[in-house]
Tab-separated table of C-alpha atoms and ligand atoms in Angstrom:
chain	number	residue	atom	x	y	z
A	1	MET	CA	5.297	-72.117	-25.971
A	2	HIS	CA	8.944	-71.001	-25.317
A	3	VAL	CA	11.246	-73.841	-24.616
A	4	ASN	CA	14.468	-72.851	-23.300
A	5	ILE	CA	16.698	-75.404	-25.495
A	6	THR	CA	19.131	-75.237	-22.169
A	7	ALA	CA	16.622	-76.720	-20.074
A	8	VAL	CA	16.222	-79.949	-21.818
A	9	MET	CA	19.577	-80.135	-23.293
A	10	LYS	CA	21.074	-83.478	-22.053
A	11	LYS	CA	23.590	-83.923	-18.574
A	12	PHE	CA	26.499	-86.413	-18.912
A	13	ILE	CA	28.541	-87.716	-16.196
A	14	LEU	CA	32.544	-87.455	-17.672
A	15	ASN	CA	35.646	-88.452	-17.190
A	16	LEU	CA	37.423	-85.705	-18.021
A	17	GLU	CA	41.828	-85.786	-18.308
A	18	VAL	CA	43.620	-82.434	-17.307
A	19	THR	CA	46.006	-81.486	-20.419
A	20	GLU	CA	47.211	-78.497	-18.687
A	21	ASN	CA	46.911	-76.630	-15.554
A	22	ILE	CA	48.222	-73.388	-15.661
A	23	ARG	CA	48.490	-71.118	-12.648
A	24	LEU	CA	47.205	-67.629	-13.307
A	25	ASN	CA	48.059	-66.181	-9.966
A	26	ASP	CA	48.333	-66.814	-6.010
A	27	SER	CA	44.274	-67.184	-6.109
A	28	TYR	CA	43.278	-68.169	-9.847
A	29	THR	CA	44.137	-71.161	-12.200
A	30	LEU	CA	42.838	-72.458	-15.591
A	31	ILE	CA	42.209	-76.328	-16.078
A	32	LYS	CA	42.005	-77.140	-19.280
A	33	LEU	CA	40.483	-80.693	-19.588
A	34	THR	CA	39.946	-83.168	-22.429
A	35	PHE	CA	37.457	-86.216	-23.242
A	36	GLY	CA	40.064	-87.682	-25.535
A	37	THR	CA	38.805	-89.058	-28.903
A	38	SER	CA	34.975	-88.678	-27.930
A	39	LEU	CA	33.548	-85.328	-28.309
A	40	LEU	CA	32.747	-83.048	-25.896
A	41	PRO	CA	28.458	-82.351	-25.858
A	42	GLU	CA	27.691	-79.444	-26.954
A	43	MET	CA	27.274	-76.478	-23.697
A	44	MET	CA	25.674	-73.128	-24.020
A	45	PRO	CA	27.456	-69.962	-22.652
A	46	GLY	CA	26.276	-69.432	-19.111
A	47	GLN	CA	25.667	-73.616	-18.270
A	48	PHE	CA	28.025	-74.857	-15.486
A	49	ALA	CA	29.189	-78.062	-14.113
A	50	GLU	CA	29.350	-80.066	-10.583
A	51	ILE	CA	32.977	-81.541	-10.716
A	52	ARG	CA	33.266	-84.194	-8.143
A	53	ILE	CA	36.254	-83.515	-5.556
A	54	ASP	CA	38.023	-86.766	-5.422
A	55	ASN	CA	40.910	-86.035	-3.240
A	56	SER	CA	39.770	-83.889	-0.538
A	57	SER	CA	38.191	-86.061	2.958
A	58	THR	CA	35.998	-82.480	3.767
A	59	THR	CA	34.458	-82.141	0.336
A	60	TYR	CA	31.345	-84.680	0.258
A	61	LEU	CA	29.688	-82.421	-2.489
A	62	ARG	CA	30.683	-81.371	-5.997
A	63	ARG	CA	31.386	-77.683	-6.967
A	64	PRO	CA	29.605	-76.019	-9.613
A	65	ILE	CA	32.330	-74.062	-11.934
A	66	SER	CA	31.345	-71.711	-14.935
A	67	ILE	CA	32.404	-73.207	-18.623
A	68	ASN	CA	34.990	-70.957	-19.326
A	69	TYR	CA	35.875	-71.697	-22.719
A	70	ILE	CA	35.337	-74.778	-25.272
A	71	ASP	CA	38.342	-75.552	-27.676
A	72	ARG	CA	36.281	-77.316	-30.476
A	73	GLN	CA	39.672	-77.964	-32.340
A	74	ARG	CA	41.809	-79.577	-29.323
A	75	ASN	CA	38.558	-81.071	-27.821
A	76	GLU	CA	39.017	-79.449	-24.560
A	77	ILE	CA	36.804	-77.925	-21.772
A	78	TRP	CA	38.126	-75.047	-19.707
A	79	PHE	CA	37.278	-74.306	-16.053
A	80	LEU	CA	38.750	-70.924	-14.391
A	81	ILE	CA	39.129	-71.968	-10.562
A	82	GLN	CA	39.385	-69.294	-7.542
A	83	ILE	CA	40.797	-70.422	-4.834
A	84	VAL	CA	38.697	-69.915	-2.030
A	85	GLY	CA	38.531	-73.161	0.063
A	86	ASN	CA	39.368	-77.096	0.276
A	87	GLY	CA	37.333	-77.973	-3.230
A	88	THR	CA	38.920	-75.385	-5.000
A	89	ARG	CA	42.302	-76.033	-3.393
A	90	TYR	CA	42.002	-79.295	-4.266
A	91	LEU	CA	40.984	-78.865	-7.915
A	92	ALA	CA	44.100	-76.510	-8.408
A	93	GLN	CA	46.827	-78.794	-7.799
A	94	SER	CA	45.346	-81.379	-10.199
A	95	LYS	CA	48.448	-82.270	-12.597
A	96	GLN	CA	48.597	-83.084	-16.459
A	97	GLY	CA	46.829	-86.787	-16.917
A	98	ASP	CA	44.712	-86.422	-13.537
A	99	VAL	CA	41.279	-87.629	-13.996
A	100	ILE	CA	38.345	-85.197	-13.149
A	101	ASN	CA	34.328	-86.166	-12.655
A	102	ALA	CA	32.207	-83.696	-13.888
A	103	ILE	CA	28.464	-83.428	-14.336
A	104	LEU	CA	27.391	-81.391	-17.630
A	105	PRO	CA	25.952	-78.963	-19.038
A	106	LEU	CA	24.006	-77.928	-16.122
A	107	GLY	CA	21.446	-74.989	-16.065
A	108	THR	CA	20.040	-72.314	-18.269
A	109	GLY	CA	22.394	-69.923	-20.992
A	110	PHE	CA	22.551	-66.672	-22.071
A	111	SER	CA	20.035	-65.720	-24.388
A	112	MET	CA	21.260	-64.607	-27.855
A	113	PRO	CA	20.649	-61.626	-29.371
A	114	PRO	CA	18.198	-60.818	-31.680
A	115	SER	CA	19.995	-59.571	-34.199
A	116	THR	CA	24.150	-59.231	-34.486
A	117	SER	CA	23.591	-55.167	-35.019
A	118	ASP	CA	22.756	-55.109	-31.238
A	119	LYS	CA	25.164	-53.658	-29.142
A	120	LEU	CA	26.126	-55.820	-26.680
A	121	LEU	CA	28.058	-55.566	-22.924
A	122	LEU	CA	29.543	-58.427	-21.368
A	123	ILE	CA	30.341	-57.545	-17.776
A	124	GLY	CA	32.629	-59.680	-15.426
A	125	GLY	CA	33.666	-59.104	-11.997
A	126	GLY	CA	36.214	-61.160	-10.382
A	127	VAL	CA	35.562	-65.069	-11.193
A	128	GLY	CA	32.143	-64.028	-12.657
A	129	THR	CA	34.977	-63.444	-15.708
A	130	ALA	CA	34.625	-66.737	-16.319
A	131	PRO	CA	31.298	-67.534	-18.122
A	132	MET	CA	31.671	-64.242	-20.301
A	133	LEU	CA	35.117	-65.738	-22.381
A	134	PHE	CA	32.881	-68.662	-23.913
A	135	LEU	CA	29.635	-65.929	-24.091
A	136	GLY	CA	32.111	-63.870	-26.269
A	137	GLU	CA	33.721	-66.200	-28.347
A	138	GLN	CA	30.340	-67.443	-29.130
A	139	LEU	CA	28.552	-64.367	-30.089
A	140	ARG	CA	31.453	-63.435	-32.242
A	141	LYS	CA	31.180	-66.762	-33.993
A	142	THR	CA	27.459	-66.115	-34.415
A	143	GLY	CA	28.214	-62.738	-36.214
A	144	SER	CA	27.845	-60.442	-33.420
A	145	ASN	CA	30.569	-57.605	-31.496
A	146	PRO	CA	30.542	-57.972	-28.157
A	147	THR	CA	31.901	-55.231	-25.839
A	148	PHE	CA	33.655	-56.421	-22.423
A	149	LEU	CA	33.580	-54.345	-19.063
A	150	LEU	CA	36.008	-56.442	-16.918
A	151	GLY	CA	36.077	-55.536	-13.318
A	152	ALA	CA	38.707	-56.395	-10.627
A	153	LYS	CA	40.389	-55.398	-7.123
A	154	SER	CA	43.830	-54.818	-8.621
A	155	LYS	CA	46.216	-55.497	-12.286
A	156	LYS	CA	46.835	-58.816	-10.568
A	157	ASP	CA	43.755	-59.938	-10.576
A	158	LEU	CA	42.791	-59.023	-14.138
A	159	LEU	CA	42.632	-62.562	-16.004
A	160	GLN	CA	42.505	-64.356	-19.677
A	161	LEU	CA	42.518	-60.397	-20.905
A	162	ASP	CA	44.427	-61.582	-24.487
A	163	ASN	CA	41.937	-64.318	-24.783
A	164	PHE	CA	38.961	-61.740	-24.290
A	165	ARG	CA	40.884	-59.318	-27.046
A	166	THR	CA	40.221	-61.691	-29.640
A	167	TYR	CA	36.678	-61.817	-29.374
A	168	GLY	CA	35.854	-57.366	-28.827
A	169	ASN	CA	36.577	-54.347	-27.383
A	170	VAL	CA	37.887	-54.907	-23.632
A	171	TYR	CA	37.674	-51.882	-21.197
A	172	ILE	CA	38.857	-52.411	-17.521
A	173	THR	CA	38.302	-51.548	-13.966
A	174	THR	CA	40.197	-52.109	-11.086
A	175	GLU	CA	39.371	-50.904	-7.976
A	176	ASP	CA	43.126	-49.451	-6.521
A	177	GLY	CA	43.200	-48.201	-9.911
A	178	SER	CA	46.256	-50.096	-11.078
A	179	TYR	CA	45.135	-50.626	-14.386
A	180	GLY	CA	42.340	-48.995	-16.378
A	181	GLU	CA	39.390	-46.408	-14.910
A	182	LYS	CA	39.550	-46.723	-10.671
A	183	GLY	CA	36.534	-48.105	-9.402
A	184	TYR	CA	33.531	-50.025	-10.236
A	185	VAL	CA	32.333	-51.494	-13.292
A	186	THR	CA	29.572	-49.270	-12.674
A	187	GLN	CA	31.555	-46.593	-12.706
A	188	HIS	CA	33.586	-46.713	-15.729
A	189	PRO	CA	32.441	-43.770	-18.636
A	190	ILE	CA	31.855	-46.495	-21.722
A	191	LEU	CA	27.950	-46.725	-19.853
A	192	ASN	CA	27.696	-43.344	-20.273
A	193	LYS	CA	29.428	-43.095	-23.923
A	194	ILE	CA	27.598	-46.023	-25.507
A	195	ARG	CA	23.782	-47.206	-25.037
A	196	PHE	CA	23.873	-50.609	-25.436
A	197	ASP	CA	20.844	-52.802	-26.084
A	198	ARG	CA	21.961	-56.079	-24.357
A	199	ILE	CA	23.911	-56.355	-20.952
A	200	TYR	CA	25.058	-59.749	-19.793
A	201	THR	CA	26.678	-59.926	-16.598
A	202	CYS	CA	28.117	-62.206	-13.971
A	203	GLY	CA	30.207	-61.147	-10.894
A	204	PRO	CA	29.560	-60.822	-7.257
A	205	ARG	CA	26.042	-59.951	-6.047
A	206	PRO	CA	26.274	-55.916	-5.269
A	207	MET	CA	27.797	-55.322	-8.699
A	208	MET	CA	25.312	-57.262	-10.502
A	209	MET	CA	22.684	-55.193	-8.357
A	210	ALA	CA	24.263	-51.989	-9.339
A	211	ILE	CA	24.103	-52.979	-13.096
A	212	ALA	CA	20.627	-54.757	-13.148
A	213	LYS	CA	19.943	-51.039	-11.769
A	214	TYR	CA	21.363	-48.954	-14.432
A	215	ALA	CA	19.740	-51.493	-17.114
A	216	LYS	CA	16.269	-51.123	-15.742
A	217	ALA	CA	17.193	-46.795	-15.047
A	218	ASN	CA	18.323	-47.202	-19.358
A	219	ASN	CA	15.874	-49.581	-19.858
A	220	VAL	CA	18.483	-52.282	-21.453
A	221	PHE	CA	17.803	-55.605	-21.582
A	222	CYS	CA	19.712	-57.437	-18.804
A	223	GLU	CA	20.635	-60.808	-17.526
A	224	VAL	CA	22.479	-61.815	-14.713
A	225	SER	CA	24.300	-65.069	-13.923
A	226	LEU	CA	23.522	-66.259	-10.413
A	227	GLU	CA	26.012	-67.456	-7.821
A	228	ASN	CA	23.887	-69.004	-4.806
A	229	THR	CA	25.873	-72.071	-2.564
A	230	MET	CA	24.489	-74.979	-4.755
A	231	ALA	CA	24.460	-78.676	-3.135
A	232	CYS	CA	22.692	-80.955	-5.982
A	233	GLY	CA	23.454	-78.884	-8.825
A	234	ILE	CA	19.953	-80.588	-10.465
A	235	GLY	CA	16.756	-79.240	-8.682
A	236	ILE	CA	16.279	-81.445	-5.989
A	237	CYS	CA	17.969	-80.150	-2.380
A	238	LEU	CA	15.981	-76.981	-3.024
A	239	CYS	CA	19.670	-74.893	-0.878
A	240	CYS	CA	19.740	-72.762	-4.486
A	241	VAL	CA	16.479	-70.712	-4.496
A	242	GLU	CA	15.751	-67.036	-5.489
A	243	ASP	CA	12.796	-65.552	-5.129
A	244	THR	CA	11.527	-64.284	-8.277
A	245	ILE	CA	7.785	-63.523	-9.839
A	246	ASP	CA	7.502	-67.190	-10.601
A	247	GLY	CA	8.016	-67.735	-6.839
A	248	HIS	CA	11.213	-69.818	-5.313
A	249	LEU	CA	13.811	-70.850	-8.160
A	250	CYS	CA	16.210	-72.897	-8.460
A	251	ILE	CA	19.057	-71.429	-9.607
A	252	CYS	CA	21.076	-74.657	-10.725
A	253	LYS	CA	17.865	-75.566	-12.900
A	254	GLU	CA	15.974	-72.780	-13.763
A	255	GLY	CA	18.974	-70.505	-13.769
A	256	PRO	CA	21.726	-69.495	-13.401
A	257	VAL	CA	20.900	-67.007	-15.906
A	258	PHE	CA	18.041	-64.865	-15.292
A	259	ASN	CA	16.894	-62.197	-16.911
A	260	ILE	CA	16.345	-58.847	-13.893
A	261	ASN	CA	12.908	-58.202	-14.803
A	262	LYS	CA	12.317	-61.514	-13.571
A	263	LEU	CA	14.207	-61.044	-9.839
A	264	LEU	CA	12.823	-59.670	-6.548
A	265	TRP	CA	15.250	-57.859	-6.318
A	266	GLN	CA	15.108	-54.807	-4.324
A	267	ILE	CA	17.041	-52.249	-6.468
B	1	FAD	C1	26.961	-71.579	-11.206
B	1	FAD	C2	28.156	-71.188	-10.529
B	1	FAD	C3	29.038	-70.961	-11.350
B	1	FAD	C4	30.527	-70.777	-10.387
B	1	FAD	N1	31.656	-70.847	-11.205
B	1	FAD	C5	32.565	-70.494	-10.979
B	1	FAD	C6	33.801	-70.436	-11.634
B	1	FAD	O1	33.537	-70.962	-13.100
B	1	FAD	N2	34.995	-70.672	-10.735
B	1	FAD	C7	35.188	-70.566	-9.827
B	1	FAD	O2	36.000	-70.872	-9.187
B	1	FAD	N3	33.855	-70.579	-8.890
B	1	FAD	C8	32.941	-70.682	-9.452
B	1	FAD	N4	31.812	-70.648	-8.412
B	1	FAD	C9	31.882	-70.986	-7.414
B	1	FAD	C10	32.340	-72.468	-6.778
B	1	FAD	O3	31.091	-72.932	-6.581
B	1	FAD	C11	32.740	-71.924	-5.059
B	1	FAD	O4	33.665	-70.594	-4.559
B	1	FAD	C12	33.495	-73.517	-4.812
B	1	FAD	O5	31.846	-74.499	-4.686
B	1	FAD	C13	33.746	-73.312	-3.434
B	1	FAD	O6	34.074	-74.429	-2.671
B	1	FAD	P1	35.227	-75.007	-1.840
B	1	FAD	O7	34.995	-75.961	-1.290
B	1	FAD	O8	36.575	-74.164	-2.029
B	1	FAD	O9	34.964	-73.527	-0.580
B	1	FAD	P2	34.559	-73.692	0.632
B	1	FAD	O10	34.996	-74.556	1.851
B	1	FAD	O11	33.015	-74.196	-0.105
B	1	FAD	O12	33.609	-72.364	0.464
B	1	FAD	C14	35.034	-71.363	1.000
B	1	FAD	C15	34.121	-70.001	0.873
B	1	FAD	O13	33.563	-69.520	-0.243
B	1	FAD	C16	32.056	-69.386	-0.216
B	1	FAD	N5	31.524	-69.843	-1.113
B	1	FAD	C17	31.357	-71.229	-1.636
B	1	FAD	N6	30.563	-71.173	-2.690
B	1	FAD	C18	29.661	-70.149	-3.160
B	1	FAD	C19	29.471	-69.259	-3.888
B	1	FAD	N7	28.787	-70.042	-4.821
B	1	FAD	N8	29.725	-67.843	-4.343
B	1	FAD	C20	30.481	-67.413	-3.071
B	1	FAD	N9	31.175	-67.785	-2.264
B	1	FAD	C21	31.171	-69.097	-1.992
B	1	FAD	C22	32.034	-70.030	1.098
B	1	FAD	O14	31.190	-69.035	1.856
B	1	FAD	C23	33.143	-69.673	2.371
B	1	FAD	O15	33.584	-68.717	2.805
B	1	FAD	C24	30.424	-70.978	-9.319
B	1	FAD	C25	29.076	-71.230	-8.101
B	1	FAD	C26	28.027	-71.295	-9.026
B	1	FAD	C27	26.577	-71.298	-8.225
B	2	FES	S1	21.760	-77.089	-5.658
B	2	FES	FE1	19.649	-78.825	-5.553
B	2	FES	S2	18.246	-77.811	-5.808
B	2	FES	FE2	19.897	-76.460	-6.533
């Protein structure tokens, strides 16, 4: 029987301390947190945390945020935050020394390739680049050579490029053509030049659907990380369900990472 290791991983409720909050641009901030002298638990790329928003009187529910990176040397976890509403705005205002409560690691992670010689393409769009950094680092650490394809609206929205370049070749598209190829990630010529064995992706749903369509047409293994709206984050409230070949599944528990063959997307 196949057991998904991320589904049985122990979950923790941790008080993490902010070590750094780096404002990347108008809409994005990178928050680094430590667990002090205790080691952070094991986590897999694609998993996420449910973060409690303590200072907002309008944000009752925790907010799901992907694990962006784990710096084991500094015992730090990174979260890349796009400011869209009150919850993320309050998070973005956190300062060094503040304590943030997080439940983690939640959900399933991306599956690792069977061979380190597999050609791997990691595609991230917008804040969907967040889990791709951790995935790229883990793939590189285990001997693979990932390629990244990152999409953004404009040059100013491209994030963590130097970090990505540490782990593999980086290709870029911007919608306005201010950096890299002009257009969407699915229009990048790399998709016609290299025959990839696996594609991993996270980003806006239309982007992931277009990538799933390409992967299906070319018979390429493909995993997507869904970002459906969530409440509990632990499979109780049923507000995050996705229609799959196995029925309605909670993406917070059975996902957020799914093989495209499992999803009933009309593509
Ligand atoms: C598994 C998962 C991982 C995520 N990882 C990250 C991450 O690494 N960094 C990050 O910044 N965000 C991430 N998100 C999205 C993040 O959870 C939402 O942006 C956040 O909950 C919004 O909270 P808020 O209080 O700021 O805004 P709200 O006031 O709750 O919402 C503001 C606006 O954002 C929209 N919105 C809320 N949630 C989502 C969502 N899930 N997808 C699209 N639109 C949404 C609302 O419809 C509304 O228009 C992730 C979501 C999921 C499900
Ligand atoms: S968010 Fe509650 S079941 Fe998924």
